[in-house]
Amino acid sequence: MVELSFLFIFGLIIGSFINVLVYRSIHQEDSKNLFSICPKCKHSLSPLDLVPLLSFLILKAKCRYCDKPISWSYFVGELSTSLLFVLVGSYYLNDPIALVYSLIIVSLLIALLFTDLYYGILPDRLILSGVVTSGLFLVTTALYRGDILSLLGNVLSAVASFIFFFLFIYFSKGKAMGGGDAKLGFWLGLFLGFPGTLVALFIAFLTGGLIGVMLILTKTRRFGQTVPFGPFLVIGSLIAYLWGSQIFSWYLNLTAK
């Protein structure tokens, strides 16, 4: 319980850092400022303004200096990161190496989710960081366990996932999704392997399709307008990473009846 409480607090801190990372990865002009600033008035924020969750609630989602509203994405980012850290910790608490690796994966995925959701961009450096991290972990694990076939399976899943997205982009002439989705697809294929990749893609396309239809029906989007697909890939990947094998086994048992 103490360990999970620590992960909850640590997740809040990392979630706050991710919020800054997402903002500064897009607004390069503000990245030179050593201190966190209000995105509206550019005023430097004090430590009391930066307490995860609490500052947002105490200030009633407004900047202390300009009184303009603060996006709820900051609150959601901190809380979701914290809860995911606790969830991952409940799975890997007895395996410190796998735990650290999983927390890095979760952090990068959350950062990618918000950059694509709010700015329509999947930064290459975030995806590359994920590929390098997963590659090092998988190679080290394969050598330690003497399980090269498992490593090969993950690599093949990554290549197959990338080819799938490449063909999807090619035949849709780039209208359905972009190159960032293909790169993200490569990474998720690498760290999920089989059958996790299939589960992630199924969930991503299912949720993406349902949300797309809902947006059209509510006239939030017109038919033909694009919706960022990265967030759905991230959600599918997180679900598959934690429960992919169970979902795939459930599906096989369901179809076998």
Short mmCIF file of C-alpha atoms in Angstrom, two decimals:
data_model
loop_
_atom_site.label_atom_id
_atom_site.label_comp_id
_atom_site.label_asym_id
_atom_site.label_seq_id
_atom_site.Cartn_x
_atom_site.Cartn_y
_atom_site.Cartn_z
CA MET A 1 0.00 0.00 0.00
CA VAL A 2 2.87 2.36 0.83
CA GLU A 3 4.51 1.58 -2.52
CA LEU A 4 1.31 2.31 -4.44
CA SER A 5 0.82 5.56 -2.51
CA PHE A 6 4.32 6.57 -3.52
CA LEU A 7 3.54 5.72 -7.15
CA PHE A 8 0.38 7.85 -6.95
CA ILE A 9 2.36 10.89 -5.78
CA PHE A 10 5.18 10.17 -8.21
CA GLY A 11 2.62 9.89 -11.01
CA LEU A 12 1.26 13.34 -10.13
CA ILE A 13 4.76 14.82 -10.40
CA ILE A 14 5.47 13.08 -13.71
CA GLY A 15 2.03 14.07 -15.00
CA SER A 16 2.81 17.70 -14.22
CA PHE A 17 6.13 17.36 -16.03
CA ILE A 18 4.38 15.80 -19.03
CA ASN A 19 2.05 18.80 -19.22
CA VAL A 20 5.08 21.09 -19.45
CA LEU A 21 6.77 18.78 -21.96
CA VAL A 22 3.70 18.71 -24.21
CA TYR A 23 3.31 22.49 -24.17
CA ARG A 24 6.99 23.26 -24.75
CA SER A 25 7.39 20.65 -27.48
CA ILE A 26 4.94 22.71 -29.53
CA HIS A 27 5.64 26.26 -28.32
CA GLN A 28 9.36 26.44 -28.92
CA GLU A 29 9.49 30.16 -28.10
CA ASP A 30 8.56 29.40 -24.48
CA SER A 31 11.04 26.54 -24.04
CA LYS A 32 13.87 28.99 -23.25
CA ASN A 33 12.13 30.06 -20.05
CA LEU A 34 13.56 28.06 -17.13
CA PHE A 35 10.35 28.41 -15.13
CA SER A 36 6.82 27.26 -15.86
CA ILE A 37 4.62 30.04 -17.20
CA CYS A 38 0.96 30.74 -17.75
CA PRO A 39 0.23 29.94 -21.42
CA LYS A 40 -2.07 32.98 -21.60
CA CYS A 41 -0.23 35.87 -19.90
CA LYS A 42 3.28 34.29 -19.90
CA HIS A 43 3.76 35.15 -16.22
CA SER A 44 6.21 32.88 -14.38
CA LEU A 45 4.43 30.55 -11.98
CA SER A 46 5.43 30.18 -8.33
CA PRO A 47 5.83 26.78 -6.62
CA LEU A 48 2.40 27.25 -5.03
CA ASP A 49 0.90 27.45 -8.52
CA LEU A 50 2.45 24.13 -9.51
CA VAL A 51 1.21 21.69 -6.87
CA PRO A 52 -0.35 18.85 -8.93
CA LEU A 53 -4.16 18.74 -8.78
CA LEU A 54 -4.41 20.96 -5.69
CA SER A 55 -3.29 24.22 -7.33
CA PHE A 56 -5.76 23.67 -10.15
CA LEU A 57 -8.64 23.09 -7.72
CA ILE A 58 -7.72 25.87 -5.29
CA LEU A 59 -7.33 28.41 -8.09
CA LYS A 60 -10.64 27.19 -9.59
CA ALA A 61 -9.03 26.42 -12.95
CA LYS A 62 -7.85 30.01 -13.41
CA CYS A 63 -4.48 31.72 -13.57
CA ARG A 64 -3.64 33.59 -10.36
CA TYR A 65 -2.18 36.50 -12.35
CA CYS A 66 -4.45 37.08 -15.34
CA ASP A 67 -7.59 35.27 -14.10
CA LYS A 68 -7.97 33.52 -17.46
CA PRO A 69 -9.15 29.89 -17.49
CA ILE A 70 -6.63 27.05 -17.36
CA SER A 71 -7.31 24.05 -19.59
CA TRP A 72 -8.69 20.97 -17.86
CA SER A 73 -6.10 18.96 -19.80
CA TYR A 74 -3.55 19.82 -17.09
CA PHE A 75 -5.72 18.32 -14.37
CA VAL A 76 -6.66 15.29 -16.47
CA GLY A 77 -3.04 14.70 -17.49
CA GLU A 78 -1.81 14.69 -13.89
CA LEU A 79 -4.63 12.51 -12.58
CA SER A 80 -4.54 9.99 -15.44
CA THR A 81 -0.77 9.60 -15.17
CA SER A 82 -1.04 9.07 -11.42
CA LEU A 83 -3.79 6.46 -11.72
CA LEU A 84 -1.96 4.61 -14.49
CA PHE A 85 1.21 4.54 -12.40
CA VAL A 86 -0.75 2.90 -9.58
CA LEU A 87 -2.35 0.43 -12.00
CA VAL A 88 0.99 -0.50 -13.55
CA GLY A 89 2.52 -0.76 -10.07
CA SER A 90 -0.13 -3.29 -9.03
CA TYR A 91 1.09 -5.53 -11.88
CA TYR A 92 4.86 -5.08 -11.68
CA LEU A 93 5.58 -4.10 -8.08
CA ASN A 94 7.66 -7.26 -7.55
CA ASP A 95 9.72 -6.69 -10.71
CA PRO A 96 11.56 -3.35 -10.36
CA ILE A 97 13.09 -3.41 -13.86
CA ALA A 98 9.77 -4.16 -15.57
CA LEU A 99 8.11 -1.53 -13.36
CA VAL A 100 10.53 1.24 -14.35
CA TYR A 101 10.25 0.23 -18.01
CA SER A 102 6.45 0.23 -17.86
CA LEU A 103 6.33 3.64 -16.18
CA ILE A 104 8.50 5.09 -18.95
CA ILE A 105 6.23 3.54 -21.58
CA VAL A 106 3.10 4.94 -19.91
CA SER A 107 4.64 8.42 -19.57
CA LEU A 108 5.62 8.59 -23.23
CA LEU A 109 2.21 7.32 -24.36
CA ILE A 110 0.38 9.94 -22.31
CA ALA A 111 2.60 12.68 -23.71
CA LEU A 112 1.87 11.47 -27.25
CA LEU A 113 -1.86 11.31 -26.54
CA PHE A 114 -2.08 14.96 -25.50
CA THR A 115 0.24 16.34 -28.19
CA ASP A 116 -1.83 14.66 -30.89
CA LEU A 117 -5.17 15.43 -29.27
CA TYR A 118 -4.54 19.16 -28.85
CA TYR A 119 -1.96 19.93 -31.53
CA GLY A 120 -2.38 17.15 -34.11
CA ILE A 121 1.29 16.19 -33.83
CA LEU A 122 3.11 13.01 -32.79
CA PRO A 123 6.67 14.27 -32.09
CA ASP A 124 9.39 12.06 -33.56
CA ARG A 125 11.61 12.45 -30.51
CA LEU A 126 8.94 11.02 -28.21
CA ILE A 127 8.35 8.03 -30.49
CA LEU A 128 12.10 7.53 -30.96
CA SER A 129 12.57 7.61 -27.19
CA GLY A 130 9.97 4.87 -26.91
CA VAL A 131 11.55 2.76 -29.64
CA VAL A 132 15.02 3.02 -28.07
CA THR A 133 13.68 2.27 -24.57
CA SER A 134 11.67 -0.73 -25.75
CA GLY A 135 14.52 -1.97 -27.92
CA LEU A 136 17.02 -1.89 -25.06
CA PHE A 137 14.59 -3.57 -22.66
CA LEU A 138 13.59 -6.30 -25.11
CA VAL A 139 17.16 -7.07 -26.20
CA THR A 140 18.40 -7.19 -22.60
CA THR A 141 15.48 -9.39 -21.53
CA ALA A 142 15.93 -11.73 -24.50
CA LEU A 143 19.65 -12.17 -23.83
CA TYR A 144 19.10 -12.69 -20.11
CA ARG A 145 16.39 -15.31 -20.67
CA GLY A 146 17.94 -16.78 -23.80
CA ASP A 147 14.66 -16.16 -25.64
CA ILE A 148 15.66 -14.71 -29.00
CA LEU A 149 12.47 -15.97 -30.66
CA SER A 150 10.39 -13.71 -28.43
CA LEU A 151 12.50 -10.72 -29.46
CA LEU A 152 12.13 -11.68 -33.11
CA GLY A 153 8.36 -11.88 -32.66
CA ASN A 154 8.24 -8.34 -31.31
CA VAL A 155 10.37 -7.04 -34.17
CA LEU A 156 8.15 -8.76 -36.74
CA SER A 157 5.06 -7.29 -35.05
CA ALA A 158 6.62 -3.83 -35.28
CA VAL A 159 7.43 -4.22 -38.97
CA ALA A 160 4.00 -5.68 -39.77
CA SER A 161 2.28 -2.85 -37.90
CA PHE A 162 4.32 -0.22 -39.74
CA ILE A 163 3.57 -1.82 -43.13
CA PHE A 164 -0.13 -1.93 -42.27
CA PHE A 165 -0.20 1.79 -41.51
CA PHE A 166 1.99 2.62 -44.50
CA LEU A 167 -0.43 0.85 -46.86
CA PHE A 168 -3.40 2.48 -45.11
CA ILE A 169 -1.84 5.92 -45.61
CA TYR A 170 -0.85 5.13 -49.19
CA PHE A 171 -4.27 3.95 -50.35
CA SER A 172 -6.09 6.75 -48.51
CA LYS A 173 -3.59 9.24 -49.98
CA GLY A 174 -2.78 10.52 -46.50
CA LYS A 175 -6.35 11.61 -45.78
CA ALA A 176 -7.10 9.00 -43.11
CA MET A 177 -3.95 9.38 -41.03
CA GLY A 178 -0.36 10.59 -41.24
CA GLY A 179 3.20 9.36 -41.01
CA GLY A 180 3.26 9.90 -37.25
CA ASP A 181 0.61 7.21 -36.85
CA ALA A 182 2.76 4.75 -38.82
CA LYS A 183 5.78 5.51 -36.62
CA LEU A 184 3.67 5.12 -33.50
CA GLY A 185 2.34 1.88 -34.97
CA PHE A 186 5.90 0.60 -35.31
CA TRP A 187 6.64 1.35 -31.67
CA LEU A 188 3.44 -0.19 -30.32
CA GLY A 189 4.13 -3.29 -32.42
CA LEU A 190 7.60 -3.47 -30.88
CA PHE A 191 6.62 -3.24 -27.23
CA LEU A 192 3.32 -5.12 -27.49
CA GLY A 193 4.31 -7.97 -29.78
CA PHE A 194 1.69 -10.57 -30.66
CA PRO A 195 -1.21 -10.74 -29.88
CA GLY A 196 -1.07 -7.38 -28.09
CA THR A 197 -0.64 -5.45 -31.33
CA LEU A 198 -3.82 -6.94 -32.82
CA VAL A 199 -5.76 -6.12 -29.66
CA ALA A 200 -4.46 -2.53 -29.62
CA LEU A 201 -5.32 -1.96 -33.29
CA PHE A 202 -8.79 -3.46 -32.90
CA ILE A 203 -9.56 -1.24 -29.90
CA ALA A 204 -8.08 1.82 -31.62
CA PHE A 205 -10.11 1.42 -34.81
CA LEU A 206 -13.27 0.47 -32.91
CA THR A 207 -13.15 3.45 -30.53
CA GLY A 208 -11.93 5.79 -33.27
CA GLY A 209 -14.80 4.77 -35.53
CA LEU A 210 -17.41 5.12 -32.79
CA ILE A 211 -16.15 8.54 -31.69
CA GLY A 212 -15.96 9.66 -35.32
CA VAL A 213 -19.59 8.69 -35.94
CA MET A 214 -20.67 10.43 -32.71
CA LEU A 215 -18.85 13.63 -33.72
CA ILE A 216 -20.57 13.62 -37.12
CA LEU A 217 -24.01 12.93 -35.61
CA THR A 218 -23.57 15.74 -33.08
CA LYS A 219 -22.26 17.98 -35.90
CA THR A 220 -19.03 18.57 -34.00
CA ARG A 221 -17.24 17.38 -37.13
CA ARG A 222 -18.36 17.27 -40.75
CA PHE A 223 -17.96 14.14 -42.86
CA GLY A 224 -14.49 14.21 -44.37
CA GLN A 225 -12.89 16.17 -41.53
CA THR A 226 -10.04 14.36 -39.83
CA VAL A 227 -9.86 13.39 -36.18
CA PRO A 228 -6.44 12.67 -34.59
CA PHE A 229 -5.97 8.90 -34.50
CA GLY A 230 -2.98 8.90 -32.16
CA PRO A 231 -5.07 9.14 -28.96
CA PHE A 232 -7.02 6.03 -29.96
CA LEU A 233 -3.78 4.17 -30.67
CA VAL A 234 -2.49 5.18 -27.25
CA ILE A 235 -5.68 4.04 -25.49
CA GLY A 236 -5.63 0.75 -27.38
CA SER A 237 -1.95 0.27 -26.55
CA LEU A 238 -2.44 0.90 -22.84
CA ILE A 239 -5.33 -1.56 -22.65
CA ALA A 240 -3.43 -4.16 -24.67
CA TYR A 241 -0.28 -3.70 -22.59
CA LEU A 242 -2.16 -4.49 -19.38
CA TRP A 243 -4.80 -6.95 -20.53
CA GLY A 244 -3.96 -7.87 -24.14
CA SER A 245 -3.39 -11.58 -23.57
CA GLN A 246 -6.58 -11.95 -21.53
CA ILE A 247 -8.66 -10.11 -24.15
CA PHE A 248 -7.21 -12.21 -26.97
CA SER A 249 -7.84 -15.46 -25.04
CA TRP A 250 -11.40 -14.34 -24.30
CA TYR A 251 -11.94 -13.65 -28.01
CA LEU A 252 -10.59 -17.07 -29.03
CA ASN A 253 -12.81 -18.81 -26.50
CA LEU A 254 -15.79 -16.79 -27.70
CA THR A 255 -15.26 -17.66 -31.37
CA ALA A 256 -14.57 -21.33 -30.57
CA LYS A 257 -18.07 -21.82 -29.15
#
